[in-house]
Structures are given as C-alpha cells and as structure tokens.
Coordinates of C-alpha atoms in Angstrom, one line a residue:
M2 CA 115.2 47.5 -45.0
K3 CA 114.6 49.9 -42.2
N4 CA 116.2 52.7 -44.1
L5 CA 114.5 52.0 -47.5
S6 CA 112.2 55.0 -47.2
Y7 CA 115.3 57.2 -46.4
I8 CA 117.1 55.8 -49.4
A9 CA 114.0 56.5 -51.6
D10 CA 114.0 60.1 -50.3
E11 CA 117.7 60.5 -51.0
I12 CA 117.1 59.2 -54.6
T13 CA 114.5 61.9 -55.2
K14 CA 117.1 64.4 -54.2
G15 CA 119.7 63.0 -56.6
K16 CA 122.1 61.9 -53.8
N17 CA 124.5 59.1 -54.0
L18 CA 122.7 57.4 -56.9
E19 CA 125.5 54.9 -57.7
D20 CA 124.8 53.2 -54.3
N21 CA 121.2 54.1 -53.6
L22 CA 119.7 52.9 -56.9
I23 CA 121.0 49.4 -56.5
K24 CA 120.1 49.4 -52.7
Y25 CA 116.6 50.6 -53.4
G26 CA 116.0 48.2 -56.3
T27 CA 117.2 45.1 -54.5
G28 CA 115.6 46.1 -51.3
M29 CA 112.2 46.6 -52.8
Q30 CA 112.4 43.4 -54.8
S31 CA 113.4 41.5 -51.6
L32 CA 110.4 42.9 -49.8
Y33 CA 108.0 42.0 -52.6
N34 CA 109.5 38.6 -52.9
G35 CA 109.1 37.8 -49.3
L36 CA 105.5 39.1 -49.3
A37 CA 104.6 37.1 -52.4
H38 CA 106.0 33.9 -50.9
M39 CA 103.9 34.3 -47.7
K40 CA 100.7 35.2 -49.5
L41 CA 101.2 32.4 -52.0
S42 CA 101.7 29.8 -49.3
M43 CA 98.5 30.8 -47.5
N44 CA 96.3 31.1 -50.6
Y45 CA 97.7 27.8 -52.0
Y46 CA 96.7 26.1 -48.8
T47 CA 93.2 27.6 -49.0
V48 CA 92.6 26.6 -52.6
V49 CA 93.9 23.0 -52.1
S50 CA 91.6 22.7 -49.1
M51 CA 88.6 24.0 -51.1
I52 CA 89.4 21.5 -53.9
N53 CA 89.8 18.6 -51.5
E54 CA 86.5 19.4 -49.8
G55 CA 84.7 19.6 -53.2
E56 CA 84.0 23.3 -52.9
I57 CA 85.5 24.0 -56.3
K58 CA 84.2 21.8 -59.2
D59 CA 84.5 24.1 -62.2
D60 CA 86.4 22.3 -64.9
K61 CA 87.9 25.5 -66.3
F62 CA 89.2 26.4 -62.9
L63 CA 90.7 23.0 -62.4
D64 CA 92.4 23.1 -65.8
S65 CA 93.9 26.5 -64.9
F66 CA 95.0 25.3 -61.5
K67 CA 96.7 22.3 -63.1
E68 CA 98.8 24.7 -65.3
F69 CA 99.5 26.8 -62.3
N70 CA 100.7 23.7 -60.4
L71 CA 103.1 22.8 -63.2
I72 CA 104.5 26.3 -63.2
L73 CA 104.8 26.4 -59.4
S74 CA 106.7 23.0 -59.5
E75 CA 109.2 24.5 -61.9
V76 CA 109.6 27.6 -59.8
L77 CA 110.2 25.5 -56.6
K78 CA 112.8 23.4 -58.4
A79 CA 114.8 26.3 -59.8
E80 CA 117.5 28.1 -57.8
E81 CA 116.5 31.5 -56.4
G82 CA 116.6 34.1 -59.2
N83 CA 117.6 31.5 -61.8
Y84 CA 114.3 30.9 -63.6
D85 CA 113.7 29.8 -67.1
S86 CA 112.4 32.8 -69.0
E87 CA 109.7 30.6 -70.5
L88 CA 108.1 30.5 -67.1
I89 CA 107.4 34.2 -67.3
N90 CA 105.6 33.7 -70.6
R91 CA 103.6 30.8 -69.2
I92 CA 102.5 32.7 -66.1
H93 CA 101.7 35.8 -68.2
N94 CA 99.5 33.7 -70.6
L95 CA 97.8 32.0 -67.7
R96 CA 97.1 35.3 -66.1
N97 CA 95.5 36.6 -69.3
S98 CA 93.4 33.5 -69.6
I99 CA 92.1 33.9 -66.1
I100 CA 91.3 37.6 -66.7
G101 CA 89.3 36.6 -69.8
I102 CA 87.3 34.1 -67.8
M103 CA 86.7 36.7 -65.1
E104 CA 85.3 39.1 -67.7
V105 CA 82.7 36.5 -68.5
V106 CA 82.0 36.0 -64.8
T107 CA 81.6 39.7 -64.3
E108 CA 79.1 39.9 -67.2
F109 CA 77.0 37.2 -65.7
V110 CA 77.1 38.8 -62.2
D111 CA 76.0 42.1 -63.7
R112 CA 73.2 40.6 -65.7
L113 CA 72.0 38.5 -62.7
R114 CA 72.0 41.7 -60.6
I115 CA 69.6 43.3 -63.1
Y116 CA 67.1 40.4 -62.9
E117 CA 67.5 40.4 -59.1
Y118 CA 66.5 44.1 -59.1
V119 CA 63.4 43.3 -61.2
L120 CA 62.4 40.2 -59.1
N121 CA 62.8 42.2 -55.9
R122 CA 60.2 44.7 -57.3
V123 CA 57.6 42.1 -58.2
E124 CA 58.0 40.0 -55.1
F125 CA 55.5 42.0 -53.1
K126 CA 52.7 41.3 -55.6
F127 CA 52.4 38.0 -53.8
S128 CA 52.8 39.3 -50.2
D129 CA 50.0 40.0 -47.7
K130 CA 52.3 42.4 -45.8
K131 CA 50.6 45.7 -45.2
F132 CA 52.2 48.6 -47.0
D133 CA 53.5 51.3 -44.6
Y134 CA 52.2 54.4 -46.3
D135 CA 53.2 56.7 -43.5
Y136 CA 56.8 55.6 -43.6
Y137 CA 57.1 55.7 -47.4
N138 CA 55.5 59.1 -47.7
T139 CA 56.7 60.8 -44.6
Y140 CA 59.7 59.3 -42.8
M141 CA 61.8 57.4 -45.4
T142 CA 63.4 60.4 -47.1
N143 CA 64.5 61.7 -43.7
D144 CA 66.0 58.3 -42.8
I145 CA 67.8 58.2 -46.1
M146 CA 69.3 61.7 -45.6
H147 CA 70.4 60.9 -42.1
Y148 CA 72.1 57.7 -43.4
I149 CA 73.9 59.5 -46.2
F150 CA 75.2 62.3 -44.1
A151 CA 76.0 60.3 -40.9
D152 CA 79.6 60.2 -42.4
K153 CA 81.7 63.3 -42.7
D154 CA 84.0 61.8 -45.3
N155 CA 83.0 62.8 -48.9
V156 CA 84.0 59.5 -50.4
A157 CA 81.8 57.6 -47.9
I158 CA 78.9 60.1 -48.6
N159 CA 79.2 59.7 -52.3
S160 CA 79.3 55.9 -52.0
K161 CA 76.1 56.0 -50.0
I162 CA 74.4 58.3 -52.4
S163 CA 75.2 55.9 -55.3
E164 CA 74.0 52.9 -53.2
I165 CA 70.6 54.7 -52.5
V166 CA 70.2 55.9 -56.2
G167 CA 70.7 52.3 -57.3
Q168 CA 67.7 51.2 -55.2
L169 CA 65.2 54.0 -55.5
P170 CA 62.3 53.8 -58.1
V171 CA 63.6 55.0 -61.4
R172 CA 61.1 57.4 -62.9
M173 CA 63.3 59.4 -65.2
S174 CA 63.0 60.2 -68.8
K175 CA 65.6 58.6 -71.2
T176 CA 66.6 62.2 -72.2
K177 CA 67.5 63.1 -68.6
F178 CA 69.2 59.7 -68.1
Y179 CA 71.3 60.3 -71.2
E180 CA 72.2 63.8 -70.0
H181 CA 73.6 62.3 -66.8
I182 CA 75.7 59.9 -68.8
K183 CA 77.1 62.8 -71.0
D184 CA 77.8 64.9 -67.9
A185 CA 79.6 61.9 -66.3
F186 CA 81.9 61.5 -69.2
T187 CA 82.8 65.2 -69.3
L188 CA 84.4 64.6 -65.9
Y189 CA 86.9 62.5 -67.8
H190 CA 88.1 65.3 -70.0
G191 CA 91.9 65.4 -69.5
A192 CA 92.0 61.7 -68.3
Q193 CA 94.1 59.0 -69.8
R194 CA 92.6 57.1 -72.7
K195 CA 92.7 53.9 -70.6
T196 CA 90.8 55.5 -67.7
I197 CA 88.1 56.6 -70.1
D198 CA 88.0 53.1 -71.7
D199 CA 87.7 51.5 -68.2
F200 CA 84.8 53.8 -67.3
Y201 CA 83.0 52.9 -70.5
Y202 CA 83.7 49.2 -69.9
T203 CA 82.3 49.4 -66.3
L204 CA 79.1 51.1 -67.4
S205 CA 78.6 48.8 -70.4
T206 CA 78.9 45.6 -68.3
N207 CA 76.5 47.1 -65.7
A208 CA 74.0 47.8 -68.5
M209 CA 74.3 44.2 -70.0
L210 CA 75.9 45.6 -73.1
K211 CA 79.2 43.8 -73.0
T212 CA 79.4 40.2 -74.3
S213 CA 82.8 38.6 -74.2
E214 CA 83.9 35.6 -76.2
G215 CA 82.7 32.5 -74.4
F216 CA 79.7 34.1 -72.7
N217 CA 77.4 31.6 -74.4
T218 CA 79.5 28.6 -73.8
M219 CA 81.8 29.0 -70.8
F220 CA 79.2 28.3 -68.1
P221 CA 76.4 26.5 -69.8
E222 CA 74.3 25.8 -66.7
V223 CA 74.4 29.5 -65.7
Y224 CA 73.8 30.6 -69.2
K225 CA 70.7 28.4 -69.4
I226 CA 69.3 30.1 -66.3
Y227 CA 70.2 33.5 -67.7
E228 CA 68.1 32.7 -70.8
I229 CA 65.2 31.8 -68.6
L230 CA 65.4 35.0 -66.7
K231 CA 65.9 37.0 -69.9
N232 CA 62.8 35.6 -71.6
A233 CA 60.4 35.8 -68.6
D234 CA 57.3 38.0 -68.7
Y235 CA 57.8 40.0 -65.5
R236 CA 54.8 42.3 -66.1
N237 CA 52.3 39.5 -66.1
I238 CA 54.2 37.1 -63.7
E239 CA 52.3 34.7 -61.5
E240 CA 53.4 33.7 -58.0
Q241 CA 54.5 30.2 -59.0
Q242 CA 56.5 31.6 -61.9
Y243 CA 58.1 34.1 -59.5
D244 CA 59.1 31.4 -57.1
A245 CA 60.6 29.4 -59.9
L246 CA 62.6 32.4 -61.3
R247 CA 63.8 33.4 -57.8
N248 CA 65.0 29.8 -57.2
E249 CA 66.8 29.8 -60.6
L250 CA 68.4 33.2 -59.9
D251 CA 69.6 32.1 -56.4
I252 CA 71.3 29.1 -57.9
A253 CA 73.0 31.0 -60.7
A254 CA 74.1 33.9 -58.4
G255 CA 75.4 31.4 -55.9
N256 CA 77.4 29.5 -58.6
M257 CA 78.8 32.7 -60.0
T258 CA 79.8 34.0 -56.5
D259 CA 81.6 30.8 -55.7
I260 CA 83.4 30.8 -59.1
A261 CA 84.4 34.4 -58.8
D262 CA 85.8 33.9 -55.3
A263 CA 87.8 30.9 -56.5
Y264 CA 89.3 32.8 -59.4
V265 CA 90.2 35.8 -57.2
L266 CA 92.3 33.4 -55.1
L267 CA 93.8 31.9 -58.2
I268 CA 94.7 35.3 -59.8
Q269 CA 96.3 36.3 -56.5
M270 CA 98.5 33.2 -56.6
V271 CA 99.4 33.9 -60.2
N272 CA 100.3 37.4 -59.3
D273 CA 102.5 36.1 -56.5
I274 CA 104.3 33.6 -58.8
Y275 CA 104.7 36.4 -61.3
T276 CA 106.2 38.6 -58.6
I277 CA 108.6 35.8 -57.5
L278 CA 109.8 35.3 -61.1
L279 CA 110.4 39.0 -61.6
S280 CA 112.1 39.7 -58.3
D281 CA 115.4 38.3 -59.3
M282 CA 117.6 40.7 -57.4
T283 CA 116.9 39.9 -53.8
V284 CA 119.2 40.3 -50.8
G285 CA 120.1 37.2 -48.8
T286 CA 117.9 34.5 -47.3
V287 CA 114.8 35.3 -45.4
S288 CA 113.4 32.7 -42.9
E289 CA 109.8 33.5 -43.8
T290 CA 110.5 32.9 -47.5
E291 CA 112.2 29.6 -46.8
L292 CA 109.2 28.5 -44.5
S293 CA 106.8 29.5 -47.3
K294 CA 108.6 27.2 -49.7
I295 CA 108.4 24.4 -47.2
I296 CA 104.7 24.9 -46.7
I297 CA 104.0 25.1 -50.4
N298 CA 106.0 21.9 -51.0
D299 CA 104.2 20.1 -48.2
V300 CA 100.7 21.2 -49.5
M301 CA 101.7 20.1 -53.0
D302 CA 102.8 16.7 -51.8
C303 CA 99.5 16.2 -49.9
F304 CA 97.5 17.4 -52.9
K305 CA 99.2 14.8 -55.1
S306 CA 98.8 12.0 -52.5
G307 CA 95.4 12.9 -51.3
E308 CA 96.6 13.3 -47.7
N309 CA 94.9 15.7 -45.2
I310 CA 96.7 19.1 -45.0
E311 CA 95.1 20.5 -41.9
A312 CA 98.2 20.0 -39.7
I313 CA 100.2 22.3 -42.1
A314 CA 98.1 25.3 -41.0
E315 CA 100.0 25.5 -37.7
K316 CA 103.1 26.7 -39.5
F317 CA 101.3 30.0 -40.5
T318 CA 101.7 31.3 -37.0
A319 CA 105.3 32.3 -37.9
F320 CA 103.9 34.8 -40.3
E321 CA 101.8 36.8 -37.8
G322 CA 102.5 40.5 -38.2
K323 CA 105.1 39.9 -41.0
Q324 CA 102.9 40.9 -43.9
E325 CA 101.7 44.0 -42.2
H326 CA 105.3 45.0 -41.4
I327 CA 106.5 44.5 -45.0
L328 CA 103.5 46.4 -46.4
E329 CA 104.2 49.3 -44.1
I330 CA 107.8 49.6 -45.4
I331 CA 106.6 49.2 -49.0
M332 CA 104.0 51.9 -48.6
S333 CA 106.5 54.4 -47.2
S334 CA 109.0 53.7 -49.9
D335 CA 107.3 52.9 -53.2
F336 CA 107.0 56.5 -54.4
A337 CA 110.5 56.1 -55.9
T338 CA 109.5 53.1 -58.1
Q339 CA 107.9 55.4 -60.7
F340 CA 110.2 58.4 -60.0
V341 CA 113.4 56.6 -60.8
P342 CA 112.7 55.5 -64.4
A343 CA 111.0 58.8 -65.2
N344 CA 114.0 60.9 -64.0
Y345 CA 117.1 58.7 -64.1
G346 CA 116.8 56.6 -67.3
D347 CA 120.3 57.2 -68.4
T348 CA 121.8 56.4 -65.0
L349 CA 119.8 53.2 -64.9
K350 CA 121.2 52.3 -68.3
E351 CA 124.8 53.0 -67.1
Q352 CA 124.4 50.8 -64.0
S353 CA 122.6 48.0 -65.9
L354 CA 119.5 48.5 -63.7
E355 CA 116.9 49.1 -66.4
E356 CA 115.5 45.6 -66.1
C357 CA 115.5 45.7 -62.3
Y358 CA 113.3 48.8 -62.3
S359 CA 111.2 47.6 -65.2
H360 CA 110.5 44.5 -63.2
L361 CA 109.9 46.5 -60.1
N362 CA 107.3 48.6 -61.9
I363 CA 105.4 45.5 -62.9
I364 CA 105.7 43.9 -59.5
S365 CA 104.2 47.1 -57.8
K366 CA 101.2 46.7 -60.0
L367 CA 100.9 42.9 -59.3
Q368 CA 101.0 43.6 -55.6
S369 CA 98.8 46.8 -55.7
G370 CA 95.7 45.1 -54.4
S371 CA 94.0 45.4 -57.8
D372 CA 94.2 41.7 -58.7
F373 CA 93.3 42.0 -62.3
V374 CA 95.3 45.2 -63.0
D375 CA 96.7 45.8 -66.5
I376 CA 100.4 45.4 -66.3
E377 CA 101.4 46.6 -69.7
E378 CA 104.1 49.2 -69.9
D379 CA 103.1 52.9 -69.2
G380 CA 104.4 53.9 -72.7
D381 CA 101.4 52.1 -74.3
A382 CA 99.1 54.4 -76.3
S383 CA 96.3 53.6 -73.9
F384 CA 98.0 55.9 -71.4
D385 CA 97.9 58.9 -73.7
I386 CA 95.7 61.8 -72.8
P387 CA 93.3 62.3 -75.8
E388 CA 91.3 65.3 -76.9
D389 CA 88.1 65.9 -74.9
T390 CA 86.1 64.6 -77.8
Y391 CA 87.3 61.1 -77.0
A392 CA 85.4 61.0 -73.8
D393 CA 82.4 62.6 -75.5
S394 CA 82.4 60.0 -78.2
A395 CA 82.6 57.2 -75.6
A396 CA 79.4 58.7 -74.0
D397 CA 77.7 58.8 -77.4
K398 CA 78.6 55.2 -78.1
L399 CA 77.3 54.1 -74.8
I400 CA 74.0 56.0 -75.3
N401 CA 73.5 54.6 -78.7
E402 CA 74.0 51.1 -77.4
L403 CA 71.7 51.7 -74.5
E404 CA 69.0 53.0 -76.9
E405 CA 69.3 49.9 -79.0
L406 CA 69.0 47.7 -75.8
F407 CA 66.0 49.7 -74.6
N408 CA 64.2 49.2 -77.9
D409 CA 64.3 45.5 -77.3
E410 CA 63.6 45.4 -73.5
N411 CA 60.4 46.0 -71.5
Q412 CA 60.0 48.9 -69.1
M413 CA 61.0 46.9 -66.0
I414 CA 64.3 45.8 -67.5
R415 CA 65.0 49.3 -68.8
R416 CA 64.4 50.8 -65.3
A417 CA 66.7 48.2 -63.8
V418 CA 69.5 49.0 -66.3
M419 CA 69.0 52.7 -65.7
A420 CA 69.3 52.2 -61.9
S421 CA 72.5 50.1 -62.4
V422 CA 74.1 52.8 -64.6
L423 CA 73.1 55.7 -62.4
S424 CA 74.6 54.0 -59.3
N425 CA 77.9 53.6 -61.1
I426 CA 78.4 57.1 -62.5
P427 CA 79.9 60.0 -60.4
V428 CA 77.3 61.6 -58.1
F429 CA 75.3 64.1 -60.2
F430 CA 73.9 66.2 -57.4
N431 CA 75.3 69.7 -56.6
N432 CA 73.9 70.1 -53.1
T433 CA 71.9 68.6 -50.3
Q434 CA 68.6 70.0 -51.6
E435 CA 69.1 68.3 -55.0
I436 CA 69.6 65.0 -53.3
Q437 CA 66.5 65.4 -51.2
E438 CA 64.4 66.5 -54.2
Y439 CA 65.6 63.5 -56.2
I440 CA 64.6 61.1 -53.4
N441 CA 61.2 62.7 -53.0
N442 CA 60.5 62.8 -56.7
S443 CA 61.5 59.1 -57.1
L444 CA 59.2 58.0 -54.3
I445 CA 56.2 60.2 -55.4
S446 CA 56.5 59.3 -59.0
C447 CA 56.2 55.5 -58.3
T448 CA 52.6 54.3 -58.5
D449 CA 53.3 50.5 -58.4
E450 CA 52.4 49.4 -54.9
A451 CA 54.5 46.2 -55.1
E452 CA 57.6 48.3 -56.0
K453 CA 56.8 50.7 -53.2
K454 CA 56.7 47.8 -50.7
A455 CA 60.0 46.5 -52.0
V456 CA 61.7 49.9 -51.8
V457 CA 60.6 50.2 -48.2
E458 CA 62.1 46.9 -47.3
I459 CA 65.3 47.4 -49.2
I460 CA 65.9 50.9 -47.9
K461 CA 65.2 49.8 -44.3
M462 CA 67.9 47.1 -44.7
I463 CA 70.3 49.7 -45.9
V464 CA 69.7 52.6 -43.5
K465 CA 69.0 50.7 -40.3

C-alpha cells in the first residue's frame, strides 16, 4: 500500500502494465473497502443510538433504515467478495429513494430560509431597540469591507461576498437582477451539460421554483407550517402574528434540520455498503475491517434485543488515525482511477480488469465526500459539452419561471428570493470599488427602518 502512489505514477508512464494494473486496482479497492467498513461501523453505531434515544422518529427514515438493515445482514452473512448481485440492485434503489427524499427536504429548507429572511426583517417592527443611525450610515460598510478582505484567499473572499450579498437590503430592479442571472450562466459556456443542469437546479430550489414529487405529502406537519408561512400577510403583520409565525418557523426548521442530518448519516452508510459490495478484489485480511464487522454485528444484535450499546464505543479507539492514513494514501494515488480507463481500455479488456476499474470509478465517487453524488457512468449524455446556447436557454427558463413567481408574490417575498439567488450565483463584481458601491447603494436605498435595524443586527453577527 505504501507504494500505491508510485505504482499509479508508473501506470501513467505506461510501465509494467501487466503487473501494475492489477496491483493498483486491488490496492485501491482494498483501501476503500477498509475505509468503508470503519466509517460504516461508526455511523451505524451513531444512528442506532439516535433511534434508541428517540431522536429519530420519521417513519420514512425508519422504513429506509429497515431496508438498510436487511441488506446489511445479507452483506455480513456473505463471504468476502462473494455477494449476491441482487444486493447491488437493492442498495442502488435504496440510495435513489433516499436521494429523492432529500430533494424534498432541500426544497423545504430553501423555502423556510426565504420566510426566515422575511421574518427577520419585520421582527424589529416590534422592538423598542434604538436604531444605530451612525453605525448604519457611517461605519457598517467599512466593517463589511474589512470582514470580506481579511482573508487573502480568493475562494474565501468570494464566499464572504456571497454571504453579505444574501443579507443586504435588496433594492435592485428586476431587469438588473435578470442581467446578473444571464451573466452567471455565460460563465458556464463550455461546461458539461450536467454542470449547467446542476447550477440551474440549485438556483431553482433557492428560488422556491422546484417542487418534487411528494413535496405536498412526504412531511405533512412541515407542509402545514409552510402553507401558513406562505399565506401570511407580512406587510400588515401584527406582533402576535409575528410571534406565532416565528414559532411555527422554528418548529419546521428544527424538524427539517434533524431529518436532514439523519438522512446524511443514512446515505453515508448506504455509500459505504455500496463500496463494500463493489470492492470485490481486495488483498488479504485487515484487522480494522474484521473489527468493524464485529462492531456492526454487536450493534445490530443490541438493536434487535433493545440492549444498551454504549460499551461498544470503546472499540473505536482501535481506529484512531487509521482513516486519515488511508485517505492520505488514496488522495496521493487516485489520479490513476480516471486515467487508466481513458488510456488503457484495450489492456484492461485483455487482463479482464474492466469490471475492477468500472467499480473503482463508482467507488471513488461514493467516497468523494459528496454524499449524494450522481454515480452514473461518465459516458452518459449529461456529461457532453453542449453549445453555449444551452446555458443561455437555461438562464431564460429560470428567468421566465422567476417572473411567473414574482407575479404571484408580494414585494417582501420577491426581495427574499432575489437575495437568495444573488447569494448563490458567482460573484458579479469586477473590483473592490464595485463591491463597496453595491453595499452603499443597498444601505442607502433601504427606507424601511425595521429592515435597517435587522440588517445592522445580522451584519454585526457576521462580521464581529
């Protein structure tokens, strides 16, 4: 394993492919297999603890977890690398089901964030707190600029700019707003079709435009609260109504956050089982892998019997530093995972290694850290690079949908949606002066004192 990066380097030079391709394929699968077992054992322990303590009560989650347990039992009973192919279909279908649920969760979270934005800006109608005119008109822009440029890293700077843009008062014409959207999509000229689609999807969910199947029925209690928030009259809101809406929002947001956290753990476990099923060319027996299986079996037995699992946690000390070590080797060696199929397809076929590297390609996605990543083959049409008009058409589609939404929503919701979209498109400033001018114009153009008070409080929390 120590020499895996060296083997990968040799492969890219075309050296000793007969030995190196099999060594690399089995070596990488072994690393991923061990990593998946350790991660699975720890997440499985965590989820079972949460269920036992009543922290997870969602019926859909518990149904998914039941199917996961059935698959896990079959995997544990099977001999290493000798799994029923039907298990792969079952884990694939379960993964798709969880992704579908998370799409609905994401849509709720994005919608609730819009109403949180609005409620934050009406909150100070009912506050006796004195408005700090001097800070708002004189010092706040300076604080924001210092906050943004305290970092030297451009990625961090752009992230802070987006964060601030998402909270400043929106006093921008729709025409200018749509121009920013069009400009953002031109940056995707030459990008893969899937990349453009993903960008469109992100903006559409942030703008409350995406409604997946099951949105109205999957989480009925949260949907009921969403309907209350959607139909509220924020312009003429009274303090009692505000308090009631804030309470409803907090309940819904808390529920969605808990549900999202639980499903992230579940999809990670699904990805790890998927990895174990696909890594069928491992090298030898690894003590950490065997201990992981023992832990998983022990947790499963306790879950079935209702026994306490706390004592099992002591066994995790054997994993200290192991995951980091494996990840370090993987990160220094994984460049060959894509290189080999792209350059040595015939050689893989001759050595009967096509499936090994096909599996390795999927495994690398499952273990990439993007838990809900698309694992379809790269040959899919979604990875084609379309004409520039494809991105332009996506922008026009989004703008038309936004226009329709804006026709049905009041000004406060429109501004909240605009702020959400603006904070999720690439930074549209060309220099420091443009950033400062945007901040100043946003602050000066706002005439609503309650919103001004809110902006002061929000910005202070961010920059201090």
